[in-house]
Short mmCIF file of C-alpha atoms in Angstrom, two decimals:
data_model
loop_
_atom_site.label_atom_id
_atom_site.label_comp_id
_atom_site.label_asym_id
_atom_site.label_seq_id
_atom_site.Cartn_x
_atom_site.Cartn_y
_atom_site.Cartn_z
CA MET A 1 12.39 29.50 -233.93
CA THR A 2 15.94 29.47 -235.68
CA PRO A 3 16.97 25.77 -236.87
CA THR A 4 20.53 24.48 -235.25
CA SER A 5 23.32 24.88 -237.85
CA PRO A 6 24.45 22.00 -239.92
CA GLY A 7 28.16 23.17 -238.65
CA ARG A 8 26.58 23.67 -234.78
CA GLN A 9 25.24 20.15 -234.71
CA VAL A 10 28.34 18.75 -236.41
CA ALA A 11 29.91 20.53 -232.86
CA MET A 12 27.08 19.26 -230.62
CA ARG A 13 27.88 16.08 -231.72
CA ARG A 14 31.40 16.08 -231.30
CA LEU A 15 31.44 17.37 -227.46
CA ARG A 16 28.58 14.44 -226.41
CA LEU A 17 30.89 12.24 -228.29
CA LEU A 18 34.14 13.55 -226.01
CA ALA A 19 32.13 13.90 -222.94
CA ALA A 20 30.87 10.20 -223.76
CA VAL A 21 34.23 9.18 -223.85
CA LEU A 22 35.81 10.98 -220.89
CA VAL A 23 32.98 9.32 -218.61
CA SER A 24 33.74 6.05 -220.00
CA LEU A 25 37.34 7.22 -219.25
CA CYS A 26 36.46 7.79 -215.84
CA ALA A 27 35.03 4.59 -215.46
CA LEU A 28 37.95 2.39 -216.73
CA LEU A 29 40.49 4.04 -214.03
CA GLY A 30 37.91 3.61 -211.51
CA ALA A 31 37.81 -0.19 -212.27
CA VAL A 32 41.85 -0.29 -212.54
CA ARG A 33 42.14 1.22 -209.22
CA LEU A 34 39.57 -1.31 -207.44
CA VAL A 35 41.51 -4.12 -209.80
CA VAL A 36 44.98 -3.02 -208.82
CA PRO A 37 46.09 -4.24 -205.11
CA ALA A 38 46.75 -0.88 -203.43
CA THR A 39 48.49 -2.83 -199.97
CA ALA A 40 51.08 -5.09 -200.03
CA GLY A 41 50.52 -6.63 -196.46
CA PRO A 42 53.20 -6.12 -193.71
CA ASP A 43 55.88 -6.91 -195.41
CA GLY A 44 55.78 -5.47 -198.17
CA GLU A 45 55.78 -2.14 -199.79
CA PRO A 46 52.70 -0.33 -200.72
CA PRO A 47 52.60 1.03 -203.92
CA GLY A 48 52.84 4.64 -204.11
CA VAL A 49 53.50 5.62 -200.14
CA GLU A 50 56.71 6.54 -201.06
CA ARG A 51 55.45 8.83 -203.08
CA GLN A 52 52.31 9.84 -200.55
CA LEU A 53 55.11 10.76 -198.30
CA ALA A 54 56.77 12.59 -200.47
CA PHE A 55 54.16 15.05 -200.90
CA LEU A 56 53.34 14.96 -197.03
CA ARG A 57 57.12 16.29 -196.78
CA GLN A 58 56.79 19.33 -199.00
CA ALA A 59 53.09 19.96 -198.03
CA LEU A 60 54.79 20.19 -194.27
CA ASP A 61 57.38 21.97 -195.09
CA ASP A 62 54.93 24.61 -196.73
CA GLY A 63 52.61 24.72 -193.26
CA ALA A 64 50.33 22.09 -194.09
CA GLY A 65 51.18 21.48 -190.22
CA ASP A 66 49.88 25.06 -189.01
CA GLU A 67 46.88 24.54 -191.46
CA ALA A 68 45.50 21.26 -190.15
CA GLN A 69 45.63 22.57 -186.13
CA ALA A 70 43.34 25.27 -187.79
CA VAL A 71 41.50 23.07 -188.83
CA PHE A 72 41.31 19.85 -185.65
CA PRO A 73 42.42 20.15 -182.05
CA GLU A 74 45.76 17.91 -182.64
CA GLY A 75 45.70 18.56 -186.49
CA HIS A 76 49.80 19.59 -186.14
CA PHE A 77 51.13 16.74 -184.05
CA PHE A 78 49.15 13.74 -186.45
CA LEU A 79 49.82 15.14 -189.49
CA HIS A 80 53.88 15.20 -187.95
CA VAL A 81 53.66 12.19 -186.05
CA LEU A 82 51.84 10.30 -188.71
CA TYR A 83 54.67 11.14 -191.05
CA GLY A 84 57.28 9.73 -189.16
CA LEU A 85 55.36 7.04 -188.37
CA SER A 86 55.16 5.53 -192.10
CA ARG A 87 58.89 6.81 -192.64
CA VAL A 88 59.49 3.84 -189.55
CA GLU A 89 57.41 1.71 -191.12
CA LEU A 90 58.85 2.35 -194.45
CA GLY A 91 62.73 1.97 -193.26
CA LEU A 92 61.90 -1.44 -190.99
CA ARG A 93 60.85 -2.95 -194.79
CA ALA A 94 64.49 -2.23 -195.55
CA PRO A 95 67.64 -3.60 -194.70
CA ALA A 96 69.51 -2.07 -191.85
CA ASP A 97 72.50 -0.30 -194.01
CA GLU A 98 69.44 1.00 -196.42
CA ARG A 99 67.69 3.12 -193.34
CA SER A 100 69.09 6.27 -193.77
CA THR A 101 66.74 8.69 -195.19
CA ALA A 102 63.70 6.82 -192.99
CA LEU A 103 65.99 7.39 -189.68
CA ARG A 104 66.42 10.77 -190.67
CA GLU A 105 62.92 12.16 -191.76
CA ALA A 106 61.46 10.42 -188.19
CA ARG A 107 64.23 12.17 -186.08
CA TRP A 108 63.06 15.81 -188.10
CA ALA A 109 58.73 14.56 -187.74
CA LEU A 110 59.76 13.68 -183.80
CA ARG A 111 61.63 17.40 -183.02
CA GLN A 112 58.66 18.55 -184.39
CA LEU A 113 56.51 16.96 -181.85
CA ASP A 114 58.99 18.31 -179.04
CA SER A 115 58.62 21.64 -180.67
CA PRO A 116 56.75 25.18 -179.04
CA ALA A 117 54.12 24.25 -181.96
CA GLY A 118 53.52 20.27 -181.47
CA ARG A 119 52.93 20.84 -177.75
CA ALA A 120 50.85 23.95 -177.96
CA PRO A 121 47.27 22.49 -177.50
CA PHE A 122 48.48 20.39 -174.73
CA SER A 123 48.73 21.46 -170.62
CA PRO A 124 52.31 20.66 -169.04
CA GLU A 125 50.44 20.50 -165.58
CA LEU A 126 49.08 17.32 -166.44
CA THR A 127 50.52 14.05 -165.73
CA PRO A 128 52.93 13.07 -167.18
CA PRO A 129 53.47 17.13 -168.24
CA TYR A 130 51.87 17.41 -171.63
CA GLY A 131 49.45 14.60 -171.40
CA VAL A 132 49.41 11.11 -172.29
CA PHE A 133 48.14 11.57 -175.57
CA HIS A 134 51.63 13.73 -176.74
CA ARG A 135 53.69 11.55 -174.49
CA GLY A 136 52.52 8.30 -175.60
CA TRP A 137 52.36 9.44 -179.29
CA SER A 138 56.11 10.43 -179.09
CA ASN A 139 57.02 7.55 -177.08
CA TRP A 140 55.97 5.28 -179.73
CA LEU A 141 57.40 6.92 -182.46
CA ARG A 142 60.73 7.60 -179.76
CA GLY A 143 60.27 3.61 -180.31
CA GLY A 144 60.66 3.32 -183.95
CA VAL A 145 63.16 5.44 -183.68
CA LEU A 146 65.48 3.29 -182.21
CA SER A 147 64.32 0.35 -183.80
CA LEU A 148 65.34 1.49 -187.10
CA GLN A 149 69.04 1.00 -185.10
CA PRO A 150 71.08 -1.50 -184.97
CA ALA A 151 70.67 -3.03 -181.25
CA GLY A 152 74.54 -2.17 -181.02
CA HIS A 153 74.28 0.91 -182.61
CA ARG A 154 71.87 3.46 -181.37
CA ASP A 155 72.60 6.94 -180.33
CA ALA A 156 72.82 6.78 -176.18
CA ALA A 157 70.88 9.96 -175.84
CA GLU A 158 67.57 8.50 -178.00
CA VAL A 159 67.94 5.81 -175.27
CA ARG A 160 68.24 7.62 -172.19
CA ARG A 161 65.70 9.91 -174.20
CA PHE A 162 63.19 6.81 -174.51
CA ALA A 163 63.69 5.68 -171.41
CA ARG A 164 62.76 9.05 -169.07
CA ASP A 165 59.70 8.79 -170.99
CA SER A 166 58.90 5.40 -170.51
CA ALA A 167 59.41 5.49 -166.94
CA ALA A 168 57.44 9.14 -166.70
CA LEU A 169 54.37 7.05 -168.57
CA GLY A 170 54.54 3.84 -166.40
CA ALA A 171 54.66 5.68 -163.17
CA ALA A 172 51.80 7.64 -163.63
CA PHE A 173 49.61 4.95 -164.64
CA ASP A 174 50.79 2.91 -161.59
CA ALA A 175 49.54 6.25 -159.86
CA SER A 176 46.57 6.40 -161.21
CA SER A 177 43.04 5.23 -159.83
CA SER A 178 41.85 4.71 -163.73
CA PRO A 179 43.49 3.16 -166.58
CA TYR A 180 42.83 6.17 -168.81
CA LEU A 181 45.28 9.35 -168.12
CA GLU A 182 44.49 12.63 -169.02
CA ALA A 183 44.77 13.96 -172.64
CA TYR A 184 43.67 17.64 -171.86
CA PRO A 185 42.40 18.45 -168.48
CA GLY A 186 39.68 16.46 -167.00
CA GLN A 187 39.40 14.56 -170.19
CA ALA A 188 40.40 10.76 -170.69
CA TRP A 189 40.04 9.15 -173.76
CA PRO A 190 41.21 4.84 -173.13
CA VAL A 191 42.55 5.07 -176.74
CA ASP A 192 45.44 7.66 -175.70
CA SER A 193 46.44 5.39 -173.01
CA THR A 194 46.26 2.10 -175.52
CA VAL A 195 49.05 4.19 -177.36
CA ALA A 196 50.82 5.22 -174.99
CA VAL A 197 50.53 1.25 -173.00
CA ALA A 198 51.77 0.57 -176.04
CA SER A 199 55.00 2.41 -176.42
CA LEU A 200 56.00 0.07 -172.66
CA ARG A 201 55.51 -2.52 -174.88
CA LEU A 202 58.32 -1.42 -177.45
CA HIS A 203 60.52 0.05 -174.54
CA ASP A 204 60.53 -3.98 -173.08
CA ARG A 205 60.76 -4.98 -176.86
CA LEU A 206 64.04 -2.67 -177.12
CA LEU A 207 65.55 -1.97 -174.09
CA PRO A 208 65.62 -4.38 -170.42
CA ASP A 209 62.12 -5.39 -169.21
CA ARG A 210 60.39 -3.05 -166.79
CA PHE A 211 57.20 -2.28 -167.19
CA GLY A 212 55.71 -6.27 -167.41
CA PRO A 213 53.48 -5.19 -164.26
CA THR A 214 52.09 -1.85 -165.24
CA VAL A 215 51.12 -3.15 -168.53
CA ARG A 216 49.70 -6.45 -166.93
CA ARG A 217 47.54 -4.26 -164.42
CA TRP A 218 46.33 -1.49 -167.19
CA LEU A 219 44.96 -5.03 -169.25
CA ARG A 220 43.09 -6.07 -165.72
CA GLU A 221 41.51 -2.67 -164.89
CA SER A 222 40.92 -2.09 -169.07
CA ARG A 223 38.68 -5.41 -169.23
CA GLU A 224 36.83 -4.68 -165.87
CA ARG A 225 35.72 -1.16 -167.81
CA LEU A 226 34.94 -1.83 -170.90
CA ASP A 227 32.01 -0.15 -172.93
CA PRO A 228 28.59 -1.84 -171.29
CA ARG A 229 27.01 -1.45 -175.34
CA THR A 230 29.12 -3.56 -177.30
CA GLY A 231 32.34 -5.34 -175.10
CA LEU A 232 34.49 -2.89 -176.10
CA LEU A 233 36.96 0.23 -174.61
CA PRO A 234 35.07 2.97 -174.39
CA HIS A 235 35.29 6.13 -176.92
CA ARG A 236 35.71 8.20 -173.31
CA ALA A 237 36.43 7.42 -170.13
CA ASP A 238 35.66 9.28 -166.53
CA PRO A 239 39.17 10.83 -166.05
CA VAL A 240 39.01 9.97 -162.04
CA THR A 241 37.18 6.25 -162.53
CA GLY A 242 37.93 5.11 -165.68
CA GLU A 243 34.34 4.11 -165.80
CA PRO A 244 32.97 4.19 -169.77
CA ALA A 245 31.54 8.04 -170.43
CA GLU A 246 30.52 6.81 -174.33
CA VAL A 247 30.08 4.41 -176.43
CA ALA A 248 32.79 3.35 -178.59
CA ARG A 249 32.73 4.90 -181.92
CA GLY A 250 34.99 3.89 -184.86
CA THR A 251 37.59 5.99 -184.70
CA SER A 252 39.01 5.39 -181.24
CA GLN A 253 38.23 1.13 -182.30
CA SER A 254 40.60 1.58 -185.43
CA LEU A 255 43.37 3.07 -183.64
CA ILE A 256 42.79 0.93 -180.71
CA GLN A 257 42.65 -2.10 -182.60
CA ARG A 258 45.93 -1.07 -184.45
CA PHE A 259 47.87 -0.64 -181.20
CA LEU A 260 46.02 -3.26 -179.13
CA VAL A 261 47.82 -6.18 -180.69
CA ASP A 262 51.20 -4.96 -179.71
CA ILE A 263 50.16 -5.09 -175.65
CA ASP A 264 48.11 -8.51 -175.73
CA PRO A 265 47.27 -10.32 -179.00
CA ALA A 266 45.14 -12.61 -177.38
CA PHE A 267 43.11 -9.98 -175.67
CA ALA A 268 43.17 -7.85 -179.15
CA ALA A 269 41.88 -10.96 -180.90
CA GLY A 270 38.45 -10.76 -179.05
CA GLN A 271 38.51 -7.25 -179.24
CA TYR A 272 39.22 -6.86 -182.86
CA SER A 273 36.40 -9.74 -183.95
CA ARG A 274 34.31 -7.54 -181.71
CA PHE A 275 34.68 -4.55 -183.18
CA ARG A 276 34.20 -5.88 -187.10
CA ASP A 277 30.97 -8.00 -185.66
CA LEU A 278 29.81 -4.23 -184.46
CA TYR A 279 31.36 -1.98 -187.14
CA LEU A 280 32.24 -3.35 -189.95
CA THR A 281 29.14 -2.70 -192.89
CA THR A 282 28.42 -2.14 -196.55
CA PRO A 283 26.24 0.44 -197.50
CA LEU A 284 24.16 0.16 -200.50
CA GLY A 285 25.80 -3.43 -200.43
CA LEU A 286 28.33 -2.08 -202.36
CA ALA A 287 31.62 -2.00 -200.25
CA PRO A 288 32.90 -2.71 -196.88
CA ALA A 289 32.93 0.89 -194.88
CA VAL A 290 33.39 0.97 -191.10
CA ARG A 291 30.51 2.87 -189.18
CA GLU A 292 31.21 6.14 -186.55
CA TYR A 293 28.77 4.02 -184.57
CA PRO A 294 27.70 0.43 -183.44
CA ASP A 295 25.23 -1.29 -185.33
CA GLY A 296 21.71 -0.20 -184.86
CA THR A 297 23.24 2.81 -182.69
CA ASP A 298 23.32 6.46 -184.27
CA GLY A 299 24.55 8.91 -183.37
CA PRO A 300 26.26 12.98 -183.90
CA ALA A 301 29.35 13.73 -186.31
CA ASP A 302 32.32 15.81 -185.27
CA VAL A 303 35.97 16.86 -186.04
CA ASP A 304 37.09 13.24 -185.32
CA SER A 305 34.36 11.63 -187.32
CA GLY A 306 33.82 13.93 -190.53
CA PRO A 307 30.64 13.56 -191.78
CA LEU A 308 28.80 10.30 -191.52
CA PRO A 309 27.30 9.30 -194.59
CA LEU A 310 24.55 6.71 -194.03
CA GLY A 311 26.70 6.26 -190.27
CA VAL A 312 30.14 5.80 -192.21
CA SER A 313 33.01 6.79 -190.96
CA LEU A 314 35.44 7.70 -193.80
CA SER A 315 38.26 8.23 -191.45
CA ALA A 316 37.87 5.10 -189.43
CA SER A 317 37.32 3.19 -192.62
CA VAL A 318 40.79 4.32 -193.69
CA VAL A 319 42.41 3.89 -190.13
CA THR A 320 41.26 0.48 -190.09
CA ILE A 321 42.84 -0.77 -192.98
CA GLY A 322 46.00 -0.16 -190.69
CA ALA A 323 43.97 -2.42 -188.18
CA ALA A 324 42.81 -5.00 -190.29
CA GLN A 325 46.40 -5.47 -191.54
CA VAL A 326 48.30 -5.42 -188.10
CA HIS A 327 46.01 -8.55 -187.46
CA GLY A 328 46.60 -10.68 -190.31
CA ASP A 329 43.14 -9.63 -191.93
CA ALA A 330 44.40 -9.07 -195.64
CA ARG A 331 41.22 -8.94 -197.60
CA LEU A 332 39.97 -6.43 -195.25
CA ALA A 333 42.76 -4.43 -195.42
CA GLY A 334 42.71 -4.71 -198.89
CA ALA A 335 38.95 -3.92 -199.44
CA LEU A 336 39.21 -0.50 -197.93
CA ALA A 337 41.81 0.49 -199.42
CA GLY A 338 40.70 -0.40 -202.99
CA VAL A 339 37.79 1.51 -202.07
CA SER A 340 40.24 4.63 -200.75
CA GLU A 341 41.93 4.02 -204.34
CA LEU A 342 38.44 4.87 -205.96
CA ALA A 343 37.08 7.48 -204.14
CA GLY A 344 39.80 8.81 -203.36
CA VAL A 345 40.42 10.52 -206.35
CA PRO A 346 44.82 9.91 -206.38
CA VAL A 347 46.55 12.52 -208.35
CA GLY A 348 49.83 11.01 -209.05
CA THR A 349 53.48 12.44 -210.69
CA PRO A 350 57.12 10.52 -210.99
CA TRP A 351 57.51 11.74 -207.61
CA THR A 352 54.95 13.07 -205.87
CA LYS A 353 50.69 11.31 -205.06
CA ARG A 354 48.19 12.71 -203.11
CA TYR A 355 44.59 12.45 -202.28
CA ALA A 356 41.29 14.59 -202.21
CA PHE A 357 43.33 16.39 -204.68
CA GLY A 358 45.92 17.33 -201.96
CA LEU A 359 43.05 19.14 -199.98
CA LEU A 360 43.42 17.92 -196.69
CA PRO A 361 46.94 15.97 -196.36
CA VAL A 362 46.12 14.71 -192.92
CA GLY A 363 44.27 11.91 -194.70
CA ASP A 364 46.95 11.75 -196.77
CA ALA A 365 49.23 10.91 -193.54
CA PHE A 366 46.37 8.60 -192.17
CA LEU A 367 46.03 6.51 -195.50
CA ALA A 368 50.28 6.18 -195.70
CA TRP A 369 50.44 4.95 -192.38
CA SER A 370 47.24 2.21 -192.41
CA LYS A 371 49.02 0.76 -195.90
CA THR A 372 52.34 0.23 -193.63
CA ALA A 373 51.11 -0.98 -191.02
CA ARG A 374 53.04 -4.16 -189.03
CA PRO A 375 53.25 -5.06 -184.82
CA TRP A 376 56.35 -3.52 -183.67
CA VAL A 377 56.06 -5.87 -180.48
CA ALA A 378 53.99 -8.85 -181.46
CA GLN A 379 54.23 -11.72 -184.07
CA MET A 380 52.31 -11.39 -186.90
CA PRO A 381 49.06 -12.96 -185.84
CA SER A 382 46.89 -15.93 -187.35
CA PRO A 383 44.77 -14.60 -189.70
CA PRO A 384 41.08 -14.21 -188.81
CA PRO A 385 38.06 -15.83 -190.52
CA THR A 386 37.35 -14.04 -193.50
CA ALA A 387 34.78 -11.11 -193.01
CA VAL A 388 34.57 -9.65 -196.46
CA PRO A 389 33.60 -11.96 -199.61
CA ALA A 390 35.72 -12.60 -201.95
CA TRP A 391 33.73 -11.44 -205.09
CA TRP A 392 33.23 -7.80 -202.55
CA ARG A 393 34.16 -6.11 -205.94
CA VAL A 394 31.79 -6.75 -208.46
CA PRO A 395 28.93 -4.48 -206.76
CA LEU A 396 31.23 -1.64 -207.58
CA LEU A 397 32.50 -2.63 -210.77
CA SER A 398 29.01 -3.51 -212.03
CA LEU A 399 28.13 0.10 -210.85
CA LEU A 400 31.56 1.48 -212.81
CA ALA A 401 30.14 -0.44 -215.93
CA LEU A 402 27.02 1.04 -215.88
CA PHE A 403 28.42 4.36 -215.30
CA GLY A 404 30.81 3.94 -218.19
CA THR A 405 27.98 2.71 -221.22
CA LEU A 406 24.91 4.77 -219.62
CA PRO A 407 26.29 8.04 -221.92
CA TRP A 408 26.55 5.85 -225.26
CA LEU A 409 23.15 4.40 -224.77
CA PRO A 410 21.17 7.29 -227.06
CA ALA A 411 23.71 6.34 -229.54
CA LEU A 412 22.76 2.68 -230.01
CA THR A 413 19.48 2.91 -229.13
CA ARG A 414 18.95 5.02 -232.65
CA ARG A 415 21.11 2.91 -234.37
CA LEU A 416 18.95 -0.05 -233.40
CA ARG A 417 15.88 2.13 -234.17
CA ARG A 418 17.60 3.23 -238.26
CA ARG A 419 18.02 -0.87 -238.62
CA ASP A 420 15.12 -1.52 -237.54
CA ALA A 421 13.11 1.30 -239.89
#
């Protein structure tokens, strides 16, 4: 065996030292990301969201919507609607005379939803045309655009379109034997109707009351068709009868809990408490996350949930940040956002911020929208009993400390041995 030259030994020691320093710096950076607040509640501007939206606009201009559409059926739509909604959320935090950027960008996003590409996955033969998913989310964003404008200065054409689309939704709910309208032919997901009904409540806040009876009927019939295993709105329902067809799941529940508070705060509070009890988990005892299936149940992953390591849905965990925030559950929102800062590997510049190296912009869109969550119709509810301990960071910080220390243990061991010799 050829002995290693002194020069090579020095080079190897320097490489090991450099690797140890880099590992320790990564652990320190992870600890900082975990400790620094990643949310700012319903009134403050979450750190980094403005730069996230700058990245998203660039990505959308470069065709990210078409790329997302190739991954899942609503990719183009979701990227644009979440970008527009996040712009509205930031605009609502600003004085009325400083909302021009938010208004311009939200209107741009709304036009993309009405474009051929925005409507392509949906059927014009449904009631209402293009289905409850397209009409409900579009109507919610349209109401957000009007919310950015003072009552006496709203664009008349936008007001008329909002009233007309709301009327079409209301008529569809009134004529349906099910509280859950079709999003695609022969397919109904309660979450889509929840968004649409929330948009009717938003109509009645912005314009003269019109849909109170429709909303009350929807609530009554939804309560009669809860998932028997969880007591929550089901993930999927029979499009004719509205009877549950699939157990409640984290990906849809996290969205339902975001919107239900604006429909009926009392009903929403009970549903949110039940959701936390059944879906909030702490995998390996490290940090809070959200399961895709209720505790004690497992099921397959799909394009909505993504991979399910230890039963956890990363997408549901991100969207639950917003659900927790609109329910006043600041600790859970902050904990889930803190974990996303650690696990999402954000890359920032003075102008942009992106997660997972910007490889999946729709993830950035959901995260920006979740961090800016606030009720649009209801008053901010009183905080629920906390479900996350104040020391939730300790296990992850301990793991990061161990990770940052390990590369130095061999050198420390050798030094102790030399001292004892």
